[in-house]
JSON list of C-alpha atoms in Angstrom, two decimals:
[
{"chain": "A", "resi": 1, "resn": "UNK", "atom": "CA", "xyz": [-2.44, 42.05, 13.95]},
{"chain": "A", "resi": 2, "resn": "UNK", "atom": "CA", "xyz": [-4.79, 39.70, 12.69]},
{"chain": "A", "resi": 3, "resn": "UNK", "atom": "CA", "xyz": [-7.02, 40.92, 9.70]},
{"chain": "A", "resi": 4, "resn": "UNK", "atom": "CA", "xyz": [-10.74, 40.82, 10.13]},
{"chain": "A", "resi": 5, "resn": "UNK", "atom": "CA", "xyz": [-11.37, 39.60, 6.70]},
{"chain": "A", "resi": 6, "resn": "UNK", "atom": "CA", "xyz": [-8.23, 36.80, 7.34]},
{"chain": "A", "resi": 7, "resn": "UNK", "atom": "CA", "xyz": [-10.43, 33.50, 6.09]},
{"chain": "A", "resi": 8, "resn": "UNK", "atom": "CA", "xyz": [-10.22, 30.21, 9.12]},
{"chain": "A", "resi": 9, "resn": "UNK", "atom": "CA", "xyz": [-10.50, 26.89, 7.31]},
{"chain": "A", "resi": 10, "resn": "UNK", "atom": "CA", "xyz": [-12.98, 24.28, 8.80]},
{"chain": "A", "resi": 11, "resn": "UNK", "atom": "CA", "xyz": [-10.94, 21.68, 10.67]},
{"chain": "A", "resi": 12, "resn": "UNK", "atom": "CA", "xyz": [-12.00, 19.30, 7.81]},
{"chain": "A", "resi": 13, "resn": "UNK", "atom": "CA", "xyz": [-10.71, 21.07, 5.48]},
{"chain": "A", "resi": 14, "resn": "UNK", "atom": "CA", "xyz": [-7.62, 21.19, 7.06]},
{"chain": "A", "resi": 15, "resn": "UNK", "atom": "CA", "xyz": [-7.14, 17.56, 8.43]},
{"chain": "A", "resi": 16, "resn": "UNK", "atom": "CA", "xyz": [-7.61, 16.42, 4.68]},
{"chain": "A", "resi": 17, "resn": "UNK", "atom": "CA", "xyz": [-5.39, 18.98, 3.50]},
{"chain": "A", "resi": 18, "resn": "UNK", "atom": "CA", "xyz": [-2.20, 17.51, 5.80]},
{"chain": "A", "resi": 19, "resn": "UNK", "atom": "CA", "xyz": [-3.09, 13.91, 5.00]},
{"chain": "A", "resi": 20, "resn": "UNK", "atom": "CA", "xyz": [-3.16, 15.13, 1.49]},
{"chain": "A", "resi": 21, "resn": "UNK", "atom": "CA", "xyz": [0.61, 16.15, 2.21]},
{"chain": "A", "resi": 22, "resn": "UNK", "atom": "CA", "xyz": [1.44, 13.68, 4.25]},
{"chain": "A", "resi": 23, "resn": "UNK", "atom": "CA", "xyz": [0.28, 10.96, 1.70]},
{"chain": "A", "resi": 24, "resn": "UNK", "atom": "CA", "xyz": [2.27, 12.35, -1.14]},
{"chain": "A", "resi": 25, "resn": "UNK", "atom": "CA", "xyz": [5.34, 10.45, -0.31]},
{"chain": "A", "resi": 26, "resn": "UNK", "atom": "CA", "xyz": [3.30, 7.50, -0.83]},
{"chain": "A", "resi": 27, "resn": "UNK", "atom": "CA", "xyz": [2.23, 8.42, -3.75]},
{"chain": "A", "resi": 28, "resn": "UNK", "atom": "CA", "xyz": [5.52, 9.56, -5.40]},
{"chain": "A", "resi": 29, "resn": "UNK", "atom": "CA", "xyz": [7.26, 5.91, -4.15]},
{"chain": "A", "resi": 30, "resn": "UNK", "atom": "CA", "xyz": [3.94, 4.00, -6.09]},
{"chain": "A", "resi": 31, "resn": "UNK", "atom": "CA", "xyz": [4.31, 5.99, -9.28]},
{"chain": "A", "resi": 32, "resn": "UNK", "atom": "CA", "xyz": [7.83, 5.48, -9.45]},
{"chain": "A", "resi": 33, "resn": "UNK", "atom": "CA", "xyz": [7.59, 1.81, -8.67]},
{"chain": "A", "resi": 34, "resn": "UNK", "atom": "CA", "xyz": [4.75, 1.40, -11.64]},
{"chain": "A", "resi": 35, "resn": "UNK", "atom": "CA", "xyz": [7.10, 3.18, -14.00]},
{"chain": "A", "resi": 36, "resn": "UNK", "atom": "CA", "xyz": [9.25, -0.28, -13.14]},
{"chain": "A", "resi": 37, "resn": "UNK", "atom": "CA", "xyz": [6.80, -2.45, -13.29]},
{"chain": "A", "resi": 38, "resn": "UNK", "atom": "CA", "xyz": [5.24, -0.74, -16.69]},
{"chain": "A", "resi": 39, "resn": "UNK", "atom": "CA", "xyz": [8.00, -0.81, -18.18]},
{"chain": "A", "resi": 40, "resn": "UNK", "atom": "CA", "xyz": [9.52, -4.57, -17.51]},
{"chain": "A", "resi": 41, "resn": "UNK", "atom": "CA", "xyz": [6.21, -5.58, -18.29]},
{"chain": "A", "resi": 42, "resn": "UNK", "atom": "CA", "xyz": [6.38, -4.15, -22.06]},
{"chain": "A", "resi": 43, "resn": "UNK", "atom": "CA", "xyz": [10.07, -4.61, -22.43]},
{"chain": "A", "resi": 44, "resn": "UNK", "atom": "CA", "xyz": [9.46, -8.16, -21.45]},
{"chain": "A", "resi": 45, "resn": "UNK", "atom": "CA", "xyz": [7.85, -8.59, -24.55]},
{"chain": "A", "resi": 46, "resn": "UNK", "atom": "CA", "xyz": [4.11, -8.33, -23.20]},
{"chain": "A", "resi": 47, "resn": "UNK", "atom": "CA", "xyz": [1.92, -5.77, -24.76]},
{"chain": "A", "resi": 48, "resn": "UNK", "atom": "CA", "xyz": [1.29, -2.28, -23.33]},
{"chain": "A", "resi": 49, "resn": "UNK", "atom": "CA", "xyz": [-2.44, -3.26, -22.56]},
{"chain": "A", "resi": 50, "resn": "UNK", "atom": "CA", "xyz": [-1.86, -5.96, -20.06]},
{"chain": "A", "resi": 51, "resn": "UNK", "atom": "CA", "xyz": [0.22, -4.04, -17.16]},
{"chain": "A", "resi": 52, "resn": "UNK", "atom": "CA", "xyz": [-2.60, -1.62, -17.68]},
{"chain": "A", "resi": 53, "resn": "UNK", "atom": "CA", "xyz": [-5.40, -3.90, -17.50]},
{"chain": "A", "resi": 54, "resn": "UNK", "atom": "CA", "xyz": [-3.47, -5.48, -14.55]},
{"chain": "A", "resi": 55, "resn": "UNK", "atom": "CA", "xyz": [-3.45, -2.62, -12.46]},
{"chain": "A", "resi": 56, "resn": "UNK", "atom": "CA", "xyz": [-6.90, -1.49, -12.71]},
{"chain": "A", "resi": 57, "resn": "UNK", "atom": "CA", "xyz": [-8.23, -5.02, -12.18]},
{"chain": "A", "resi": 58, "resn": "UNK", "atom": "CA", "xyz": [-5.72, -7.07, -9.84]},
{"chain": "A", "resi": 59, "resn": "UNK", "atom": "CA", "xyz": [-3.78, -3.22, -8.12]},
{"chain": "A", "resi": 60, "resn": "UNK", "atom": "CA", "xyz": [-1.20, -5.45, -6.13]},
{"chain": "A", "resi": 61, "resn": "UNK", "atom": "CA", "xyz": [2.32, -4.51, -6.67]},
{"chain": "A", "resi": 62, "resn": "UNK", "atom": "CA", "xyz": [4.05, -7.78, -5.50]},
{"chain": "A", "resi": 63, "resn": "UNK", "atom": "CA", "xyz": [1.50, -9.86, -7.28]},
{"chain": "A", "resi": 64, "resn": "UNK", "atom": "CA", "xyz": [1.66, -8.25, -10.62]},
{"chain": "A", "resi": 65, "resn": "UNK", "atom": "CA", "xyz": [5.39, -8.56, -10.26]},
{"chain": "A", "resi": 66, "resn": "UNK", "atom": "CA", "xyz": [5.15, -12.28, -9.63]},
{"chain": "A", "resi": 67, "resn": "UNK", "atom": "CA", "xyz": [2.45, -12.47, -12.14]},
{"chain": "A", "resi": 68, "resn": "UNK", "atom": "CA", "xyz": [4.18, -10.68, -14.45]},
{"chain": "A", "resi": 69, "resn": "UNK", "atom": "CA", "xyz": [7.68, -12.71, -13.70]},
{"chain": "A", "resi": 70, "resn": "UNK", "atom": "CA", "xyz": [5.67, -16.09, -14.27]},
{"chain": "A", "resi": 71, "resn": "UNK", "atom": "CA", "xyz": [4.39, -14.96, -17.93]},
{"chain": "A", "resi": 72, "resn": "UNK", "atom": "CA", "xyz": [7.95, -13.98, -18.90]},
{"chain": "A", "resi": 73, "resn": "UNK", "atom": "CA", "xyz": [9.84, -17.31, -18.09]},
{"chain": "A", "resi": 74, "resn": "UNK", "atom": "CA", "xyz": [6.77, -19.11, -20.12]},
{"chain": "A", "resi": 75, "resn": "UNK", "atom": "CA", "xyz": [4.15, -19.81, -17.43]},
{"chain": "A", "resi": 76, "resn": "UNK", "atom": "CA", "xyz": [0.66, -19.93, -18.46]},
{"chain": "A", "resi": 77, "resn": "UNK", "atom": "CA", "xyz": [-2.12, -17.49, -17.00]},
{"chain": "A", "resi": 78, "resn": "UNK", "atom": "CA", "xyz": [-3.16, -19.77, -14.46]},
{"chain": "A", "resi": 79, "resn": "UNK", "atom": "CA", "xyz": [-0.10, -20.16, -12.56]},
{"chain": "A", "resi": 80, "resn": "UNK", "atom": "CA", "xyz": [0.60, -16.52, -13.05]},
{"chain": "A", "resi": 81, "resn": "UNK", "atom": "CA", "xyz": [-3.03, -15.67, -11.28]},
{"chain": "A", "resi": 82, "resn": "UNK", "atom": "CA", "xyz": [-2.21, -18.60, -8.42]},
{"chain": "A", "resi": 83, "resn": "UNK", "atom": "CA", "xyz": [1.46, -17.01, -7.94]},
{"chain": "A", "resi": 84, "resn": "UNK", "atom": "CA", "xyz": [-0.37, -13.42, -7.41]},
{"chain": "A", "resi": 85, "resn": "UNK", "atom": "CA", "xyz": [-3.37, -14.87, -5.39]},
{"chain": "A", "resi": 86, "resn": "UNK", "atom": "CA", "xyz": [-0.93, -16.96, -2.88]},
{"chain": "A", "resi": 87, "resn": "UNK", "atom": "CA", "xyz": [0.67, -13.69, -2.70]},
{"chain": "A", "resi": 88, "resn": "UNK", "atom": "CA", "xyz": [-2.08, -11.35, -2.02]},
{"chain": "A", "resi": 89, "resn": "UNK", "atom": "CA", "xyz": [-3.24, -13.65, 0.59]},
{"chain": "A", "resi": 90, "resn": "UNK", "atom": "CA", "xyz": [-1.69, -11.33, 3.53]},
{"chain": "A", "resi": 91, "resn": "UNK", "atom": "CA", "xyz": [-4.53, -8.46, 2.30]},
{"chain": "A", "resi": 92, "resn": "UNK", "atom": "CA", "xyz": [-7.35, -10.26, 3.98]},
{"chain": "A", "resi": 93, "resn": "UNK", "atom": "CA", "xyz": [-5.51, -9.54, 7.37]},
{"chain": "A", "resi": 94, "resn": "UNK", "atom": "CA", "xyz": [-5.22, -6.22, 6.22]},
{"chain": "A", "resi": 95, "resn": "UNK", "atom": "CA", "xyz": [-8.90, -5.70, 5.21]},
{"chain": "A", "resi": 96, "resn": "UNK", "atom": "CA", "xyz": [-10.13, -6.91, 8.77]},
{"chain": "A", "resi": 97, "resn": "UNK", "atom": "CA", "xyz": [-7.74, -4.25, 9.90]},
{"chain": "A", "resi": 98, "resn": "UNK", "atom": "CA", "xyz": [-9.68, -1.40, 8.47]},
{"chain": "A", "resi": 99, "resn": "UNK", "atom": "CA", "xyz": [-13.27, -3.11, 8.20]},
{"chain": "A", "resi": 100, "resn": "UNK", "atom": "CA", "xyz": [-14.56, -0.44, 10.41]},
{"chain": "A", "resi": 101, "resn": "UNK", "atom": "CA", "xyz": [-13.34, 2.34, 8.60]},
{"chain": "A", "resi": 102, "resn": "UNK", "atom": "CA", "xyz": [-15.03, 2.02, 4.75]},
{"chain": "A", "resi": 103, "resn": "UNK", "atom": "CA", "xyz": [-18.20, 2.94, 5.60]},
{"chain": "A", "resi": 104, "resn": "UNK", "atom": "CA", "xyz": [-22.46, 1.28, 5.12]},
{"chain": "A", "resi": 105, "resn": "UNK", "atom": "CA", "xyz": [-23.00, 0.52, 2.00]},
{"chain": "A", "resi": 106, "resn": "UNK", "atom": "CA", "xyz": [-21.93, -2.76, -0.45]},
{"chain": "A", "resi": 107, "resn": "UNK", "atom": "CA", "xyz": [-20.76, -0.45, -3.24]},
{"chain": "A", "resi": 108, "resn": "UNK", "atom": "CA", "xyz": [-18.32, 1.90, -1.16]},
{"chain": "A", "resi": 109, "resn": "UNK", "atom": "CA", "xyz": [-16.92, -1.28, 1.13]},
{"chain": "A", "resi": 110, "resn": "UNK", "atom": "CA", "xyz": [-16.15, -2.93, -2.62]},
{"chain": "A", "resi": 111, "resn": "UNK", "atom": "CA", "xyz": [-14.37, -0.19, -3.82]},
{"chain": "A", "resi": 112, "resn": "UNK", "atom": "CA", "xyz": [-12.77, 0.29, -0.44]},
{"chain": "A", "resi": 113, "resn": "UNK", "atom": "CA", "xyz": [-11.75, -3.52, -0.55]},
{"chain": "A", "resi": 114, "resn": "UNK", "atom": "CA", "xyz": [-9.92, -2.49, -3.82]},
{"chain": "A", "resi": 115, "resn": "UNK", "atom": "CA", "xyz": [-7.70, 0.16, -2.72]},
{"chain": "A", "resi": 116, "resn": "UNK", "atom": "CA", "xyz": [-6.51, -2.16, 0.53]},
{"chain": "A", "resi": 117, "resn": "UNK", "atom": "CA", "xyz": [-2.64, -1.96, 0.31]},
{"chain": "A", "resi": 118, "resn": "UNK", "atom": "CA", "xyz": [0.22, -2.44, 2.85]},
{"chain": "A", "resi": 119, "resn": "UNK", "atom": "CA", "xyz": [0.64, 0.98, 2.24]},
{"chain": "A", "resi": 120, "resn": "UNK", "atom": "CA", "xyz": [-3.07, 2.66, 2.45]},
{"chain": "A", "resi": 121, "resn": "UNK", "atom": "CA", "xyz": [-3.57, 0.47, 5.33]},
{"chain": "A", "resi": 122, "resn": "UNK", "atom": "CA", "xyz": [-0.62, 1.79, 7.16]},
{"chain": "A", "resi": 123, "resn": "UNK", "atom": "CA", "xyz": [-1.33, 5.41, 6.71]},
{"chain": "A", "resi": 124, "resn": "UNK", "atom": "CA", "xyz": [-4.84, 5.03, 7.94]},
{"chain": "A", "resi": 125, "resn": "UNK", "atom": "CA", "xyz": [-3.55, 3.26, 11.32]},
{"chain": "A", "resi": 126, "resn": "UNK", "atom": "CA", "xyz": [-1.16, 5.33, 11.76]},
{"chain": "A", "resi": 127, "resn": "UNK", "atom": "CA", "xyz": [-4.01, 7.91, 12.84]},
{"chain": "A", "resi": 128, "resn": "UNK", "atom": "CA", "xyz": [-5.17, 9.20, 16.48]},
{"chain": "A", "resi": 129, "resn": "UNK", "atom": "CA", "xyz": [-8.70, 8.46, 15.78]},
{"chain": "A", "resi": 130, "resn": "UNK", "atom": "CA", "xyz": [-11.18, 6.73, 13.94]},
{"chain": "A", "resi": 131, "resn": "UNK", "atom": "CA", "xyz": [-13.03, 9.74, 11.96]},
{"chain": "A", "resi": 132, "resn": "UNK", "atom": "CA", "xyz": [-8.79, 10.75, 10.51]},
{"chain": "A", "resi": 133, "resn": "UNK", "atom": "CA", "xyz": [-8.46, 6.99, 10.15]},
{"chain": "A", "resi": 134, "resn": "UNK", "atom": "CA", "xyz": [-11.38, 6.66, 8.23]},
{"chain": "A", "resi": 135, "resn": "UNK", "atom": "CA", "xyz": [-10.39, 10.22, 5.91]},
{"chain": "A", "resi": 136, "resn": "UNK", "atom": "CA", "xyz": [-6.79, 9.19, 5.86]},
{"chain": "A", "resi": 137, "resn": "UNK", "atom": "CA", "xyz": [-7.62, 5.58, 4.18]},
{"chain": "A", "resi": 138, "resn": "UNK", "atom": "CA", "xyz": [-9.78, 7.37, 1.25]},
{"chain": "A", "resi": 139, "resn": "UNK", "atom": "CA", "xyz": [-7.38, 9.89, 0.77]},
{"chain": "A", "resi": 140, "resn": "UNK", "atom": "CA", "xyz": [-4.03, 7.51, 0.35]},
{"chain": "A", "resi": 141, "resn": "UNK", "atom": "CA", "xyz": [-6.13, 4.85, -1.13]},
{"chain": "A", "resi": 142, "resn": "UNK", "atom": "CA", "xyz": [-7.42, 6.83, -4.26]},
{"chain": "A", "resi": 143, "resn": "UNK", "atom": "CA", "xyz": [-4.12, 8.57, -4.34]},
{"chain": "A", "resi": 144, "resn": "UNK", "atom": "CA", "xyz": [-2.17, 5.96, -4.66]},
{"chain": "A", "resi": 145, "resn": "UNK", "atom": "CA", "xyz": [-4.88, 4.08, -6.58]},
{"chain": "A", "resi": 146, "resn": "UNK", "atom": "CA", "xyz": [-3.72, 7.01, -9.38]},
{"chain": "A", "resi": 147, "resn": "UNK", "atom": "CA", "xyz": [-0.45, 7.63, -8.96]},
{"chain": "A", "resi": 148, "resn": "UNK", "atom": "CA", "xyz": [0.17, 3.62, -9.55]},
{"chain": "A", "resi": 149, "resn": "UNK", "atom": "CA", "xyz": [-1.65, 3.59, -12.68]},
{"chain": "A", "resi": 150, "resn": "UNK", "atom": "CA", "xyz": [-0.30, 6.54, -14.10]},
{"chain": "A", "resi": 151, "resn": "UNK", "atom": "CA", "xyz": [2.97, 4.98, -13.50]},
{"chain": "A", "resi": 152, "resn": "UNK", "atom": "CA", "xyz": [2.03, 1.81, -14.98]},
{"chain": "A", "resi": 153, "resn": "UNK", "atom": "CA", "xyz": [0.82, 3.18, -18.06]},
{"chain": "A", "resi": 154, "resn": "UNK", "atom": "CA", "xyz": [3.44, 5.96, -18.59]},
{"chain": "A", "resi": 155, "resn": "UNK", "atom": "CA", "xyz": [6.21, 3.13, -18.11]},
{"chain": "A", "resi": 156, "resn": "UNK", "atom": "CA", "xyz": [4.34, 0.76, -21.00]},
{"chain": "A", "resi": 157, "resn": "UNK", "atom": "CA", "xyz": [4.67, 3.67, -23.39]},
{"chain": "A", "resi": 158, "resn": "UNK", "atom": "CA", "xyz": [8.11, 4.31, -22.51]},
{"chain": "A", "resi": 159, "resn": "UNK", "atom": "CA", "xyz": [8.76, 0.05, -22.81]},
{"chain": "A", "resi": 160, "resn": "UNK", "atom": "CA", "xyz": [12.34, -0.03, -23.09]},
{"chain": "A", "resi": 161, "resn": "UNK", "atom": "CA", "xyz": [13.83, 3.07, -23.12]},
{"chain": "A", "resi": 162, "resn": "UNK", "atom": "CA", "xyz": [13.55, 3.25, -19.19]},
{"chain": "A", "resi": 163, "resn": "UNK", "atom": "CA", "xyz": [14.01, -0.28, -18.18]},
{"chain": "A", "resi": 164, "resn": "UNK", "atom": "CA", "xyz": [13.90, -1.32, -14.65]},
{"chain": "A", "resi": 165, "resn": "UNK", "atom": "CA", "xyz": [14.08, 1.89, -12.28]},
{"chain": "A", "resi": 166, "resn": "UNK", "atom": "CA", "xyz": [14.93, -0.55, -9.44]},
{"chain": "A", "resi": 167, "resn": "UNK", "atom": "CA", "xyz": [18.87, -0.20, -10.53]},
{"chain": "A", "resi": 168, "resn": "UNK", "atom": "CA", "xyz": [18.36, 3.50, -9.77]},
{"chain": "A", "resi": 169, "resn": "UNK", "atom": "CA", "xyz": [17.45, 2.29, -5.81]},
{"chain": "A", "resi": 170, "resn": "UNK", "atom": "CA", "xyz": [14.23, 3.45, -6.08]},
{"chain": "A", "resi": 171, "resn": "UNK", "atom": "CA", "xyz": [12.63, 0.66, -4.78]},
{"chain": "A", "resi": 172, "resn": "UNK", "atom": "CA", "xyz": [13.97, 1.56, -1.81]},
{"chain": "A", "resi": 173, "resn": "UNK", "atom": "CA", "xyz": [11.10, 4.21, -1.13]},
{"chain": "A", "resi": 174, "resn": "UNK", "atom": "CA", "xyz": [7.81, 2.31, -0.42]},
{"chain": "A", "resi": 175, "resn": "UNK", "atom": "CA", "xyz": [10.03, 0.18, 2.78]},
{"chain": "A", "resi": 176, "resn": "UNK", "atom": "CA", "xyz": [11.20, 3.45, 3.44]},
{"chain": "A", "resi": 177, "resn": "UNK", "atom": "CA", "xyz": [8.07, 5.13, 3.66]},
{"chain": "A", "resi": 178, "resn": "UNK", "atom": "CA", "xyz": [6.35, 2.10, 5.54]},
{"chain": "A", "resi": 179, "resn": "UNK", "atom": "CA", "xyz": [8.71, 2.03, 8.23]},
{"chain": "A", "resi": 180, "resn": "UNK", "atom": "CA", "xyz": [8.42, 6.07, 8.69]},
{"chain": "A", "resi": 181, "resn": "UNK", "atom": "CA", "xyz": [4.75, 4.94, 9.07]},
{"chain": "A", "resi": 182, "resn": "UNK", "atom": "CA", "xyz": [4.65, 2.43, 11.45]},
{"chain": "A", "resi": 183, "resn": "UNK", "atom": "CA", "xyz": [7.49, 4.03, 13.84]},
{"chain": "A", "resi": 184, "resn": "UNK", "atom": "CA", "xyz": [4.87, 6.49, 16.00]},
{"chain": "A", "resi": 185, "resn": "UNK", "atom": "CA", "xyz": [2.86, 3.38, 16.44]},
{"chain": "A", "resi": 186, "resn": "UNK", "atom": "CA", "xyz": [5.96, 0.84, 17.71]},
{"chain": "A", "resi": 187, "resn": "UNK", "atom": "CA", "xyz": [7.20, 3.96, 20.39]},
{"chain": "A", "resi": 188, "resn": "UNK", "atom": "CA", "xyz": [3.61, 4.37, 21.65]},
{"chain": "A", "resi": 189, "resn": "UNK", "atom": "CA", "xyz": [2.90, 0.86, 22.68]},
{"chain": "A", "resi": 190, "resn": "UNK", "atom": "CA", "xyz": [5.08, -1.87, 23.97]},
{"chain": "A", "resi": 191, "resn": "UNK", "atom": "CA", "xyz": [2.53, -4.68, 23.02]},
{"chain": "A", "resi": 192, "resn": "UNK", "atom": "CA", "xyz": [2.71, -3.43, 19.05]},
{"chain": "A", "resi": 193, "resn": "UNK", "atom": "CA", "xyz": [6.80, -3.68, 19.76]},
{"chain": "A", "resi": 194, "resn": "UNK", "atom": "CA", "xyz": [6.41, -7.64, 21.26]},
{"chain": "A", "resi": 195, "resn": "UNK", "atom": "CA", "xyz": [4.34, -8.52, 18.38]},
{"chain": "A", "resi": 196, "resn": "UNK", "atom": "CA", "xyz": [6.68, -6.01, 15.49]},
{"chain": "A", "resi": 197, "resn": "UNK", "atom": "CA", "xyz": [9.80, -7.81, 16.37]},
{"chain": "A", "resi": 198, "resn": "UNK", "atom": "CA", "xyz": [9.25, -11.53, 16.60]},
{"chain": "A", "resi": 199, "resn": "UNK", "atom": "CA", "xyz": [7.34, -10.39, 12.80]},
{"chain": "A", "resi": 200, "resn": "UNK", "atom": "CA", "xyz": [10.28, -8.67, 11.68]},
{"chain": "A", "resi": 201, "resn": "UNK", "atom": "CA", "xyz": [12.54, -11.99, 12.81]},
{"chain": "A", "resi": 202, "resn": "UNK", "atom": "CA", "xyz": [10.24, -13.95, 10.99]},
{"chain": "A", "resi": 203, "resn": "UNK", "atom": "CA", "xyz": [10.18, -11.96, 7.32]},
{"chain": "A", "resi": 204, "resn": "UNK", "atom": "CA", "xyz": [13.93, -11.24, 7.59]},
{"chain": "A", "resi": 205, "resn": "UNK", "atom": "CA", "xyz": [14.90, -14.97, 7.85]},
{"chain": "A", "resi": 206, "resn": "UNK", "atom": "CA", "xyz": [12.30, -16.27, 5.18]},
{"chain": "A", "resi": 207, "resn": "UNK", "atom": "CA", "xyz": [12.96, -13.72, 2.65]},
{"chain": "A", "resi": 208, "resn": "UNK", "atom": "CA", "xyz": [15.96, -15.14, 0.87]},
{"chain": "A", "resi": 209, "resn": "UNK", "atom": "CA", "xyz": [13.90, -19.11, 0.69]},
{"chain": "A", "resi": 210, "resn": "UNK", "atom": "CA", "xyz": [10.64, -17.66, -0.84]},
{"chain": "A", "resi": 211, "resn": "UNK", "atom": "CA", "xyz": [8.76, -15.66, -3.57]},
{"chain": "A", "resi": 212, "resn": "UNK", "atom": "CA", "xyz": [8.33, -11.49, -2.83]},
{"chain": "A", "resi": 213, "resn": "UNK", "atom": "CA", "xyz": [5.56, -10.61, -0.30]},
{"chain": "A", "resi": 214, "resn": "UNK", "atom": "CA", "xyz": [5.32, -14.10, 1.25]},
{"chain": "A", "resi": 215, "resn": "UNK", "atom": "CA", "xyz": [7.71, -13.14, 4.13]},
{"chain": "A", "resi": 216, "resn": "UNK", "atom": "CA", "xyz": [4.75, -10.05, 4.93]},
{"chain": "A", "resi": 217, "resn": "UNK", "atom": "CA", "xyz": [2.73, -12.59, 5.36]},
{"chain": "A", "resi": 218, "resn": "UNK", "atom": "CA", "xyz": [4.28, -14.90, 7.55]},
{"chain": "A", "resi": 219, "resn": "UNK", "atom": "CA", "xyz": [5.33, -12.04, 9.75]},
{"chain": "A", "resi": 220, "resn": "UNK", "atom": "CA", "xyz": [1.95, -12.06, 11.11]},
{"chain": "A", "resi": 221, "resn": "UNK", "atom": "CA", "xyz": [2.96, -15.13, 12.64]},
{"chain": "A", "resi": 222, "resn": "UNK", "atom": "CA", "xyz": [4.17, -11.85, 14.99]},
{"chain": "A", "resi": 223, "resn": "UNK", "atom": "CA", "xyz": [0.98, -11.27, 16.62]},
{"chain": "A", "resi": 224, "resn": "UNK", "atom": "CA", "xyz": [1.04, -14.41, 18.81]},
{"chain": "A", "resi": 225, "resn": "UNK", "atom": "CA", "xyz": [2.96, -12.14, 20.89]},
{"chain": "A", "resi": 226, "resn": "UNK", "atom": "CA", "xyz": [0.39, -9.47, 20.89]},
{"chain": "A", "resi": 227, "resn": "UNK", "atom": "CA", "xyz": [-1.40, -9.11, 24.59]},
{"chain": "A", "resi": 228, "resn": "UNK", "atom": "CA", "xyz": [-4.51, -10.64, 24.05]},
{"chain": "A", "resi": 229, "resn": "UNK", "atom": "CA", "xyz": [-3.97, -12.91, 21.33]},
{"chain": "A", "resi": 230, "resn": "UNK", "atom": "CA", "xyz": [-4.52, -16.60, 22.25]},
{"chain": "A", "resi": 231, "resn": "UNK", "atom": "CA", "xyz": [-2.53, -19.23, 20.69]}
]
C-alpha cells in the first residue's frame, strides 16, 4: 500500500537525476584519461602548472595531447597551439550541432561553447527532446568539465609514479562510451546509418596516416550521404 506521506519527485528533478547517472560513465572515462594526460605531461619534464592551466583554458583532450606531444620532442609554443587548433577544428561542427540548446544570453552561450566535447555533445543528442537535450548538455558538460580537471591535476602531483594509464587499456573507455551513445540514434534512423558508415570508412582508413582526432574530423566527410545534404 502506498503511504500517504510517500514524497513524488517533480519530473525535473528526476530527469536530471538519471542524466546525472547516466553521465557518470562519462565522467569516470575523462578523469581517468586526465590522470594520463597529467601525469605524461609532468613526467615529461613539464611543470605541474601547465597541464593544469591547459585544461582550464584550451579543455580538449586530443589537442592537449598533441600539444603536449609537440613541447616534449622540442617544438616551440606556436606549433604546439597550431597542432591543437588544426585539431580542434572538428568542434565547430559540433557547436552548430547544439547551438540551439545553450540558451539567450552571450555569457551562458560562452561558457557553453567551452564545455563542447565529442563527448557532451553526444550525450545531449542522444536525447528524445529538446528541453532533456538542452539539461543533458549542462549536466555532462560541467561534469565532465570537473572530472577532467581533477584528473589532470591529481595526475601532475602524482608525475611519475603513475605514468601513462593508457598501458592499463583505459583509454579504451571514452570510444567505448561514445559508441554506447550514438547506438539508439544509428537503430532509429536509416539516414543517420548512410551518413555513420561511409564516416566510419573514412576515420578507420585515415587513422594510421595522420595526427589523433584528425580522422573525427574527416569523418564528417560522412554526411554527404545524409538525406538532405547537397553536395
Amino acid at each position: 500500500m502506498r503511504s500517504p506521506h510517500r514524497t513524488t519527485l517533480p519530473p525535473g528533478t528526476r530527469t536530471g537525476t538519471s542524466l546525472v547517472r547516466d553521465s557518470s560513465l562519462v565522467w569516470l572515462a575523462g578523469g581517468i584519461v586526465g590522470v594520463s594526460f597529467g601525469a605524461v605531461s609532468v613526467a615529461g619534464g613539464l611543470p605541474v602548472w601547465v597541464p593544469v592551466v591547459m585544461s582550464l583554458v584550451v579543455y580538449a583532450g586530443s589537442a592537449q595531447f598533441s600539444a603536449v606531444g609537440v613541447l616534449l620532442a622540442g617544438g616551440g609554443p606556436l606549433a604546439a597551439a597550431a597542432t591543437g587548433l588544426l585539431l580542434n577544428t572538428r568542434t565547430a561542427a559540433f557547436g552548430l550541432a547544439v547551438a540551439d540548446l545553450l540558451g539567450p544570453g552571450r555569457a551562458t552561450r560562452l561558457l557553453g561553447a567551452h564545455l563542447v566535447t565529442d563527448e557532451t555533445v553526444a550525450f545531449a543528442l542522444a536525447q528524445p527532446d529538446p528541453a532533456r537535450r538542452r539539461t543533458a548538455f549542462w549536466i555532462s558538460g560541467l561534469g565532465l568539465f570537473a572530472a577532467w580537471n581533477a584528473g589532470v591535476l591529481i595526475g601532475a602531483l602524482a608525475g611519475t609514479a603513475l605514468g601513462d594509464t593508457a598501458r592499463y587499456g583505459l583509454d579504451a573507455a571514452f570510444p567505448a562510451v561514445l559508441v554506447a551513445l550514438v547506438l539508439p540514434a544509428l537503430r532509429a534512423d536509416a539516414g543517420v546509418r548512410r551518413a555513420a558508415l561511409p564516416g566510419a570508412v573514412i576515420a578507420l582508413a585515415v587513422t594510421p596516416a595522420v595526427p589523433a582526432g584528425v580522422p573525427v574530423l574527416l569523418a564528417l566527410l560522412g554526411l554527404f550521404a545524409f538525406p538532405g545534404v547537397r553536395r
